[in-house]
Tab-separated table of C-alpha atoms in Angstrom:
chain	number	residue	atom	x	y	z
A	12	MET	CA	6.139	-20.228	-17.185
A	13	VAL	CA	6.049	-21.554	-13.622
A	14	ALA	CA	9.023	-20.719	-11.432
A	15	THR	CA	10.548	-23.587	-9.468
A	16	ARG	CA	13.299	-21.797	-7.557
A	17	SER	CA	13.768	-18.355	-6.067
A	18	LYS	CA	16.536	-15.943	-7.034
A	19	GLU	CA	18.628	-17.399	-4.202
A	20	GLY	CA	18.020	-20.938	-5.467
A	21	ALA	CA	15.545	-22.029	-2.777
A	22	GLN	CA	12.686	-24.298	-3.749
A	23	ILE	CA	9.489	-22.297	-4.313
A	24	LEU	CA	6.458	-23.286	-2.258
A	25	ASN	CA	3.570	-24.885	-4.144
A	26	LEU	CA	-0.057	-24.294	-3.139
A	27	ASP	CA	-2.653	-26.639	-4.647
A	28	GLN	CA	-6.066	-28.082	-3.826
A	29	ASP	CA	-4.494	-30.605	-1.444
A	30	THR	CA	-2.500	-28.066	0.576
A	31	PRO	CA	-4.014	-28.313	4.102
A	32	VAL	CA	-4.652	-24.594	4.607
A	33	ARG	CA	-7.613	-22.364	5.317
A	34	VAL	CA	-7.789	-19.078	3.353
A	35	ARG	CA	-9.836	-16.122	4.523
A	36	TYR	CA	-10.413	-12.765	2.827
A	37	HIS	CA	-8.447	-9.921	4.393
A	38	ALA	CA	-8.338	-6.923	2.036
A	39	GLU	CA	-7.943	-5.911	-1.607
A	40	GLY	CA	-6.920	-3.172	-3.982
A	41	ALA	CA	-7.574	-2.589	-7.651
A	42	ALA	CA	-5.252	-5.372	-8.837
A	43	ASN	CA	-4.810	-7.861	-5.977
A	44	VAL	CA	-6.615	-9.590	-3.127
A	45	VAL	CA	-4.934	-10.425	0.182
A	46	PHE	CA	-5.900	-13.472	2.240
A	47	THR	CA	-4.944	-14.749	5.660
A	48	ILE	CA	-3.623	-18.272	5.338
A	49	THR	CA	-3.579	-20.644	8.301
A	50	SER	CA	-3.719	-24.329	9.116
A	51	ARG	CA	-7.121	-25.978	9.183
A	52	ARG	CA	-7.310	-24.969	12.818
A	53	GLY	CA	-8.007	-21.481	11.454
A	54	VAL	CA	-7.908	-18.527	13.821
A	55	GLY	CA	-5.595	-19.256	16.731
A	56	SER	CA	-3.097	-21.356	14.787
A	57	GLN	CA	-0.265	-22.548	17.013
A	58	ASP	CA	3.466	-23.038	16.503
A	59	ASP	CA	2.877	-26.803	16.343
A	60	ASP	CA	0.731	-26.265	13.239
A	61	TYR	CA	3.880	-25.665	11.168
A	62	GLY	CA	6.164	-28.515	10.205
A	63	PRO	CA	7.154	-31.114	7.585
A	64	SER	CA	4.672	-31.906	4.841
A	65	GLY	CA	2.564	-34.935	5.704
A	66	SER	CA	3.053	-34.654	9.458
A	67	THR	CA	0.248	-33.850	11.907
A	68	THR	CA	-0.115	-32.059	15.222
A	69	ASN	CA	-0.848	-33.881	18.479
A	70	ASP	CA	-4.558	-33.351	17.869
A	71	GLY	CA	-4.396	-34.671	14.305
A	72	ILE	CA	-4.383	-31.449	12.288
A	73	PRO	CA	-2.161	-31.596	9.151
A	74	ARG	CA	0.864	-29.341	9.548
A	75	ILE	CA	1.632	-26.646	6.985
A	76	ASP	CA	4.920	-25.319	5.623
A	77	VAL	CA	6.794	-23.062	8.068
A	78	ARG	CA	7.246	-20.518	5.258
A	79	LEU	CA	3.555	-19.656	5.695
A	80	LYS	CA	4.069	-18.549	9.300
A	81	GLY	CA	3.629	-14.801	9.757
A	82	LYS	CA	2.602	-14.364	6.121
A	83	LEU	CA	-0.406	-13.225	4.149
A	84	LEU	CA	-1.180	-14.479	0.643
A	85	ARG	CA	-1.586	-11.958	-2.178
A	86	LEU	CA	-3.200	-13.099	-5.437
A	87	ARG	CA	-3.733	-11.252	-8.725
A	88	LYS	CA	-7.195	-10.341	-9.957
A	89	ASP	CA	-8.544	-11.224	-13.377
A	90	VAL	CA	-8.490	-7.644	-14.705
A	91	PRO	CA	-6.941	-6.147	-17.861
A	92	SER	CA	-3.496	-4.526	-17.916
A	93	VAL	CA	-2.317	-6.054	-14.628
A	94	THR	CA	1.324	-7.146	-14.837
A	95	PRO	CA	1.897	-10.921	-14.370
A	96	VAL	CA	3.111	-11.703	-10.855
A	97	LEU	CA	6.434	-13.187	-11.973
A	98	ASP	CA	7.325	-10.123	-14.070
A	99	SER	CA	6.430	-7.758	-11.245
A	100	HIS	CA	8.323	-9.847	-8.706
A	101	ARG	CA	11.470	-9.958	-10.856
A	102	HIS	CA	11.336	-6.167	-11.185
A	103	TYR	CA	11.010	-5.955	-7.412
A	104	GLU	CA	14.030	-8.231	-6.870
A	105	ASN	CA	16.226	-6.408	-9.395
A	106	HIS	CA	15.176	-2.768	-9.069
A	107	ILE	CA	13.405	-2.217	-5.730
A	108	GLU	CA	14.830	-4.604	-3.155
A	109	PRO	CA	18.461	-3.400	-3.528
A	110	LEU	CA	17.398	0.187	-2.732
A	111	PHE	CA	16.285	-0.404	0.873
A	112	PRO	CA	17.440	-2.193	4.022
A	113	ALA	CA	15.693	-5.574	4.251
A	114	GLU	CA	13.997	-4.652	7.530
A	115	SER	CA	12.339	-1.662	5.823
A	116	LEU	CA	10.465	-3.761	3.265
A	117	VAL	CA	7.483	-6.075	3.454
A	118	GLU	CA	9.125	-9.377	2.549
A	119	GLN	CA	7.573	-11.058	-0.456
A	120	LEU	CA	8.149	-14.678	-1.416
A	121	LEU	CA	7.055	-16.105	-4.745
A	122	CYS	CA	4.832	-19.196	-4.604
A	123	ASN	CA	3.264	-21.422	-7.245
A	124	ILE	CA	-0.513	-21.773	-7.314
A	125	THR	CA	-2.757	-24.129	-9.269
A	126	PRO	CA	-6.093	-23.211	-10.901
A	127	GLU	CA	-7.805	-25.507	-8.396
A	128	PHE	CA	-6.292	-23.599	-5.480
A	129	VAL	CA	-7.348	-20.266	-7.023
A	130	ARG	CA	-10.896	-21.554	-7.443
A	131	LYS	CA	-10.892	-22.371	-3.722
A	132	CYS	CA	-9.842	-18.776	-3.031
A	133	ASN	CA	-12.494	-17.433	-5.399
A	134	VAL	CA	-15.130	-19.294	-3.377
A	135	ALA	CA	-13.834	-17.572	-0.234
A	136	LEU	CA	-13.900	-14.254	-2.102
A	137	ARG	CA	-17.497	-14.640	-3.278
A	138	THR	CA	-18.573	-15.559	0.248
A	139	GLU	CA	-17.445	-12.091	1.307
A	140	GLU	CA	-19.982	-10.568	-1.114
A	141	GLU	CA	-22.912	-11.808	0.975
A	142	PRO	CA	-24.809	-9.304	3.172
A	143	LEU	CA	-22.880	-8.020	6.210
A	144	MET	CA	-19.595	-9.476	4.943
A	145	LYS	CA	-16.335	-7.593	4.380
A	146	ARG	CA	-15.898	-7.159	0.626
A	147	PRO	CA	-16.663	-3.608	-0.595
A	148	THR	CA	-19.645	-3.452	-2.925
A	149	LYS	CA	-17.639	-1.725	-5.665
A	150	ARG	CA	-15.352	-4.786	-5.815
A	151	HIS	CA	-18.127	-7.362	-6.218
A	152	GLY	CA	-18.021	-9.599	-9.266
A	153	VAL	CA	-14.273	-9.321	-9.866
A	154	ASN	CA	-12.547	-12.661	-9.309
A	155	LEU	CA	-8.977	-13.887	-9.123
A	156	SER	CA	-7.173	-14.913	-12.288
A	157	GLU	CA	-7.247	-18.701	-12.675
A	158	THR	CA	-4.577	-18.529	-15.388
A	159	GLU	CA	-2.021	-16.761	-13.170
A	160	PRO	CA	0.425	-19.452	-11.937
A	161	HIS	CA	2.024	-17.401	-9.146
A	162	GLY	CA	1.134	-15.640	-5.926
A	163	LEU	CA	3.113	-13.803	-3.266
A	164	LEU	CA	3.550	-14.521	0.426
A	165	ILE	CA	4.006	-11.191	2.188
A	166	THR	CA	4.898	-10.139	5.738
A	167	ASP	CA	1.809	-9.950	7.949
A	168	MET	CA	1.689	-6.352	9.209
A	169	THR	CA	-1.810	-6.567	10.691
A	170	CYS	CA	-2.542	-5.880	14.355
A	171	ASP	CA	-1.953	-8.504	17.035
A	172	ASP	CA	-2.174	-8.773	20.832
A	173	LYS	CA	0.644	-6.271	21.305
A	174	HIS	CA	0.124	-3.879	18.408
A	175	ALA	CA	-2.314	-1.592	16.687
A	176	SER	CA	-1.647	-1.240	12.974
A	177	THR	CA	-2.229	1.234	10.201
A	178	GLU	CA	-1.322	1.634	6.563
A	179	PHE	CA	-1.374	4.480	4.070
A	180	LYS	CA	0.215	5.607	0.820
A	181	PRO	CA	2.900	8.317	1.260
A	182	LYS	CA	2.500	9.175	-2.444
A	183	TRP	CA	4.722	11.894	-3.959
A	184	LEU	CA	7.165	12.963	-1.236
A	185	ALA	CA	8.796	15.480	-3.592
A	186	GLN	CA	7.233	17.945	-5.986
A	187	SER	CA	6.631	16.805	-9.570
A	188	PRO	CA	9.554	17.799	-11.831
A	189	SER	CA	6.954	19.135	-14.291
A	190	ALA	CA	5.233	21.479	-11.820
A	191	PRO	CA	5.445	25.207	-12.617
A	192	LEU	CA	7.808	27.401	-10.652
A	193	GLY	CA	6.051	29.064	-7.734
A	194	SER	CA	3.493	26.270	-7.351
A	195	LYS	CA	1.308	26.466	-4.265
A	196	ARG	CA	0.399	22.788	-4.273
A	197	CYS	CA	2.533	19.663	-4.493
A	198	ARG	CA	1.577	16.967	-6.967
A	199	THR	CA	-0.575	14.975	-4.510
A	200	CYS	CA	-2.401	18.042	-3.163
A	201	ALA	CA	-2.967	19.381	-6.702
A	202	LEU	CA	-4.492	16.077	-7.855
A	203	ARG	CA	-6.672	15.899	-4.734
A	204	ALA	CA	-7.966	19.433	-5.325
A	205	MET	CA	-8.798	18.654	-8.959
A	206	ARG	CA	-10.607	15.447	-8.058
A	207	ASP	CA	-12.574	17.173	-5.308
A	208	VAL	CA	-13.913	19.757	-7.730
A	209	LYS	CA	-14.540	17.389	-10.624
A	210	SER	CA	-16.340	14.785	-8.505
A	211	ASN	CA	-18.658	16.433	-6.015
A	212	ALA	CA	-17.448	19.561	-4.286
A	213	LYS	CA	-20.072	19.540	-1.552
A	214	LEU	CA	-19.303	15.974	-0.526
A	215	ALA	CA	-15.577	16.536	-0.872
A	216	GLN	CA	-15.757	19.474	1.526
A	217	PHE	CA	-16.705	17.128	4.359
A	218	ARG	CA	-14.785	14.035	3.302
A	219	ARG	CA	-12.023	13.165	5.758
A	220	ASP	CA	-9.812	10.181	5.065
A	221	SER	CA	-6.222	8.986	5.334
A	222	ALA	CA	-5.357	10.846	2.112
A	223	ASP	CA	-6.202	14.123	3.832
A	224	PHE	CA	-2.659	15.234	4.526
A	225	CYS	CA	0.147	16.750	2.506
A	226	PRO	CA	2.905	14.170	1.840
A	227	LEU	CA	5.591	16.859	2.058
A	228	THR	CA	4.869	17.127	5.783
A	229	LEU	CA	6.176	13.595	6.326
A	230	VAL	CA	9.710	14.585	5.328
A	231	SER	CA	9.716	17.984	7.021
A	232	GLY	CA	11.232	16.836	10.318
A	233	ASP	CA	9.100	19.497	12.030
A	234	GLU	CA	6.917	18.316	14.932
A	235	ASP	CA	4.326	21.063	14.415
A	236	VAL	CA	4.031	20.177	10.731
A	237	ILE	CA	3.936	16.393	11.119
A	238	ARG	CA	1.441	16.177	13.997
A	239	PRO	CA	-1.678	17.341	12.053
A	240	SER	CA	-0.909	14.746	9.365
A	241	LEU	CA	-0.693	11.858	11.814
A	242	GLU	CA	-4.178	12.375	13.218
A	243	PRO	CA	-6.191	11.493	10.047
A	244	ILE	CA	-3.780	8.644	9.275
A	245	LEU	CA	-4.203	7.024	12.696
A	246	LEU	CA	-7.899	7.853	13.082
A	247	LYS	CA	-8.818	5.769	10.039
A	248	SER	CA	-7.432	2.502	11.432
A	249	ILE	CA	-7.285	2.942	15.205
A	250	GLY	CA	-10.659	4.629	15.256
A	251	ALA	CA	-11.328	5.596	18.878
A	252	PRO	CA	-10.673	9.372	19.089
A	253	LEU	CA	-9.685	9.096	22.757
A	254	ASN	CA	-6.759	6.879	21.805
A	255	ILE	CA	-5.537	9.042	18.933
A	256	LEU	CA	-3.607	11.569	20.993
A	257	ARG	CA	-1.718	8.804	22.771
A	258	PHE	CA	-0.782	7.140	19.501
A	259	VAL	CA	0.153	10.475	17.922
A	260	ASP	CA	2.419	11.256	20.882
A	261	LEU	CA	3.956	7.791	20.635
A	262	THR	CA	4.632	7.912	16.892
A	263	LEU	CA	5.547	11.588	16.488
A	264	PRO	CA	9.220	11.242	17.563
A	265	TYR	CA	9.448	8.180	15.327
A	266	PHE	CA	8.202	10.098	12.284
A	267	GLN	CA	10.431	13.083	13.052
A	268	ASN	CA	13.492	10.858	12.827
A	269	LEU	CA	12.246	8.407	10.205
A	270	HIS	CA	14.919	8.162	7.516
A	271	LEU	CA	12.811	5.748	5.458
A	272	PHE	CA	10.597	8.510	4.041
A	273	ARG	CA	13.623	10.618	3.185
A	274	ILE	CA	15.202	7.655	1.404
A	275	LEU	CA	11.926	7.117	-0.459
A	276	ARG	CA	11.725	10.811	-1.405
A	277	ASP	CA	15.320	10.917	-2.651
A	278	LEU	CA	14.785	7.793	-4.750
A	279	GLN	CA	11.630	9.235	-6.302
A	280	VAL	CA	13.677	12.255	-7.395
A	281	GLU	CA	16.657	10.191	-8.541
A	282	LYS	CA	14.594	7.800	-10.663
A	283	ASP	CA	12.522	10.556	-12.311
A	284	PRO	CA	14.446	13.843	-12.420
A	285	HIS	CA	12.659	15.186	-15.536
A	286	GLY	CA	8.969	14.299	-15.151
A	287	ILE	CA	6.373	12.378	-17.124
A	288	LEU	CA	6.112	15.009	-19.887
A	289	GLU	CA	9.816	14.714	-20.732
A	290	VAL	CA	10.501	10.980	-20.392
A	291	ASP	CA	9.702	7.728	-22.142
A	292	SER	CA	7.173	6.153	-19.781
A	293	SER	CA	8.561	2.689	-20.546
A	294	ASN	CA	11.977	3.706	-19.157
A	295	ILE	CA	12.844	1.322	-16.310
A	296	ASP	CA	13.889	4.099	-13.935
A	297	PHE	CA	10.656	5.997	-14.547
A	298	MET	CA	8.551	2.871	-13.962
A	299	THR	CA	10.478	2.337	-10.734
A	300	ALA	CA	9.769	5.931	-9.700
A	301	MET	CA	6.047	5.407	-10.286
A	302	ALA	CA	6.167	2.257	-8.149
A	303	LEU	CA	7.878	4.246	-5.383
A	304	ARG	CA	5.131	6.884	-5.619
A	305	ASP	CA	2.335	4.354	-5.184
A	306	CYS	CA	3.718	2.083	-2.466
A	307	THR	CA	2.069	1.495	0.918
A	308	PHE	CA	3.587	2.296	4.307
A	309	PHE	CA	2.702	-0.277	6.974
A	310	LEU	CA	3.059	0.596	10.658
A	311	LYS	CA	2.657	-1.576	13.770
A	312	ILE	CA	2.444	0.420	17.010
A	313	PRO	CA	2.670	-0.963	20.567
A	314	ASN	CA	-0.775	-0.885	22.151
A	315	GLN	CA	-1.733	0.697	25.436
A	316	ASP	CA	-1.350	-2.497	27.446
A	317	ASP	CA	2.201	-3.121	26.336
A	318	LYS	CA	4.871	-2.300	28.898
A	319	GLY	CA	7.574	-1.362	26.436
A	320	SER	CA	8.667	-4.780	25.189
A	321	ALA	CA	7.206	-4.182	21.708
A	322	ARG	CA	8.719	-1.679	19.288
A	323	ILE	CA	7.308	0.318	16.415
A	324	GLU	CA	7.697	-1.639	13.195
A	325	ALA	CA	7.531	0.100	9.819
A	326	ARG	CA	7.815	-1.384	6.324
A	327	LEU	CA	7.130	-0.405	2.727
A	328	GLY	CA	5.067	-2.736	0.553
A	329	ASP	CA	2.933	-2.911	-2.601
A	330	LEU	CA	5.996	-1.931	-4.653
A	331	ASP	CA	4.575	-3.343	-7.855
A	332	LEU	CA	5.928	-2.658	-11.324
A	333	LYS	CA	4.116	0.301	-12.893
A	334	THR	CA	4.097	-0.061	-16.662
A	335	PRO	CA	2.527	2.348	-19.188
A	336	ASP	CA	0.519	-0.540	-20.659
A	337	GLY	CA	-3.231	-0.413	-21.045
A	338	GLY	CA	-3.243	3.328	-21.618
A	339	LYS	CA	-1.738	4.143	-18.214
A	340	GLY	CA	1.210	6.006	-19.736
A	341	GLU	CA	-1.069	8.302	-21.693
A	342	TYR	CA	-3.260	8.762	-18.628
A	343	TRP	CA	-0.231	9.849	-16.546
A	344	LYS	CA	0.747	12.426	-19.173
A	345	LYS	CA	-2.789	13.696	-19.663
A	346	THR	CA	-3.271	14.107	-15.906
A	347	GLU	CA	0.003	15.992	-15.474
A	348	GLN	CA	-0.781	18.348	-18.363
A	349	GLN	CA	-4.242	18.959	-16.939
A	350	LEU	CA	-2.842	19.844	-13.502
A	351	ILE	CA	-0.579	22.404	-15.184
A	352	ASP	CA	-2.985	23.871	-17.752
A	353	GLU	CA	-5.966	24.218	-15.413
A	354	GLY	CA	-3.973	25.851	-12.622
A	355	TRP	CA	-4.195	23.131	-9.980
A	356	TYR	CA	-0.502	23.411	-9.085
A	357	THR	CA	-0.618	27.184	-8.823
A	358	ALA	CA	-4.032	27.302	-7.090
A	359	THR	CA	-5.435	29.431	-9.929
A	360	GLU	CA	-8.127	26.954	-11.025
A	361	LYS	CA	-11.408	28.427	-12.326
A	362	THR	CA	-13.558	26.608	-9.753
A	363	PRO	CA	-11.798	26.871	-6.375
A	364	ALA	CA	-11.188	23.652	-4.486
A	365	PRO	CA	-13.441	23.070	-1.440
A	366	LYS	CA	-12.532	24.657	1.842
A	367	GLY	CA	-11.988	22.510	4.918
A	368	ARG	CA	-9.301	20.335	3.365
A	369	CYS	CA	-5.690	20.164	4.459
A	370	LEU	CA	-3.464	22.901	3.086
A	371	CYS	CA	-0.398	21.927	1.100
A	372	LEU	CA	2.899	22.557	2.865
A	373	LEU	CA	3.865	24.785	-0.068
A	374	SER	CA	1.059	27.168	0.960
A	375	ARG	CA	1.269	27.020	4.750
A	376	ASN	CA	1.900	30.751	4.935
A	377	GLN	CA	-1.702	31.273	3.785
A	378	GLU	CA	-4.892	31.007	5.798
A	379	TYR	CA	-5.992	27.495	6.753
A	380	TYR	CA	-9.720	27.170	6.124
A	381	THR	CA	-11.776	25.258	8.686
A	382	ASP	CA	-15.383	25.782	7.531
């Protein structure tokens, strides 16, 4: 079924082979690919590039719909067990959107896409598999679904002339309801420790990435607790170590007073008070909780040259419906039982997790290893 109008009754934008746009690969996850979408002018599109269908700019470039301004295009991959875009979007409208202030969410607008338009995007995607291009090797060979009739236009939270940008997954901001009493690791830290040991402990010991922080620190409100978590988050995207301290100092007061994470934490608890081992994984509240535990936090930070006119902008996105289909429900339960039975929550695992990783906030009274 192809949607023709939004929930509010507005006409849904159609993208087909004749739409005068240029698409360029931006990023991707396991289920979706994100593209920049501009007029045929490409990079450096101007305000005059947006206007009524069929009209042209002063230099003869076909104008594109104003609804594309400030947006990225997200399209579904052709992979098993991925929820159709319309179903996921309706869940978002009915169960996610009402939970947050509008300015705290990455706006997403449903659009119709034709197979011909998707093929055009697949060509752009395959181009990124050539040497020295952007697409990660592990993603090669996976194309977009040409039978999916919908895509999403989402708020562009990438960097611009006035901002640096970063994104990360806050994950589980509250302990798992199934965790044993007296646990020394939260759910995210327990899973990280297990994966480190079961993959390659020696490599894991030296691996530093944006996941290398305890999510509980983000809702602590304590400057000394939050600061060490911000450094790996910002280092991944901003890169230059000399700039990190400035950006940490700039964002630290913001994170200390950020109510959005506390709202997200409270909703995770409210929607799943009993845990995966005690609930039907097809329960709508539980599926919502899993979506809230896997969302992405997008942050735009004024850059060094800005004189104070730009503000920090923060939004939650990637709030996709998480169903138990395709064996995911059983995987969630199996993982949770494994974390309990093998002692990953209580830090009593047979093979100790590598040293040199961040220490869970639940265990901050213990020694912090820095091998």
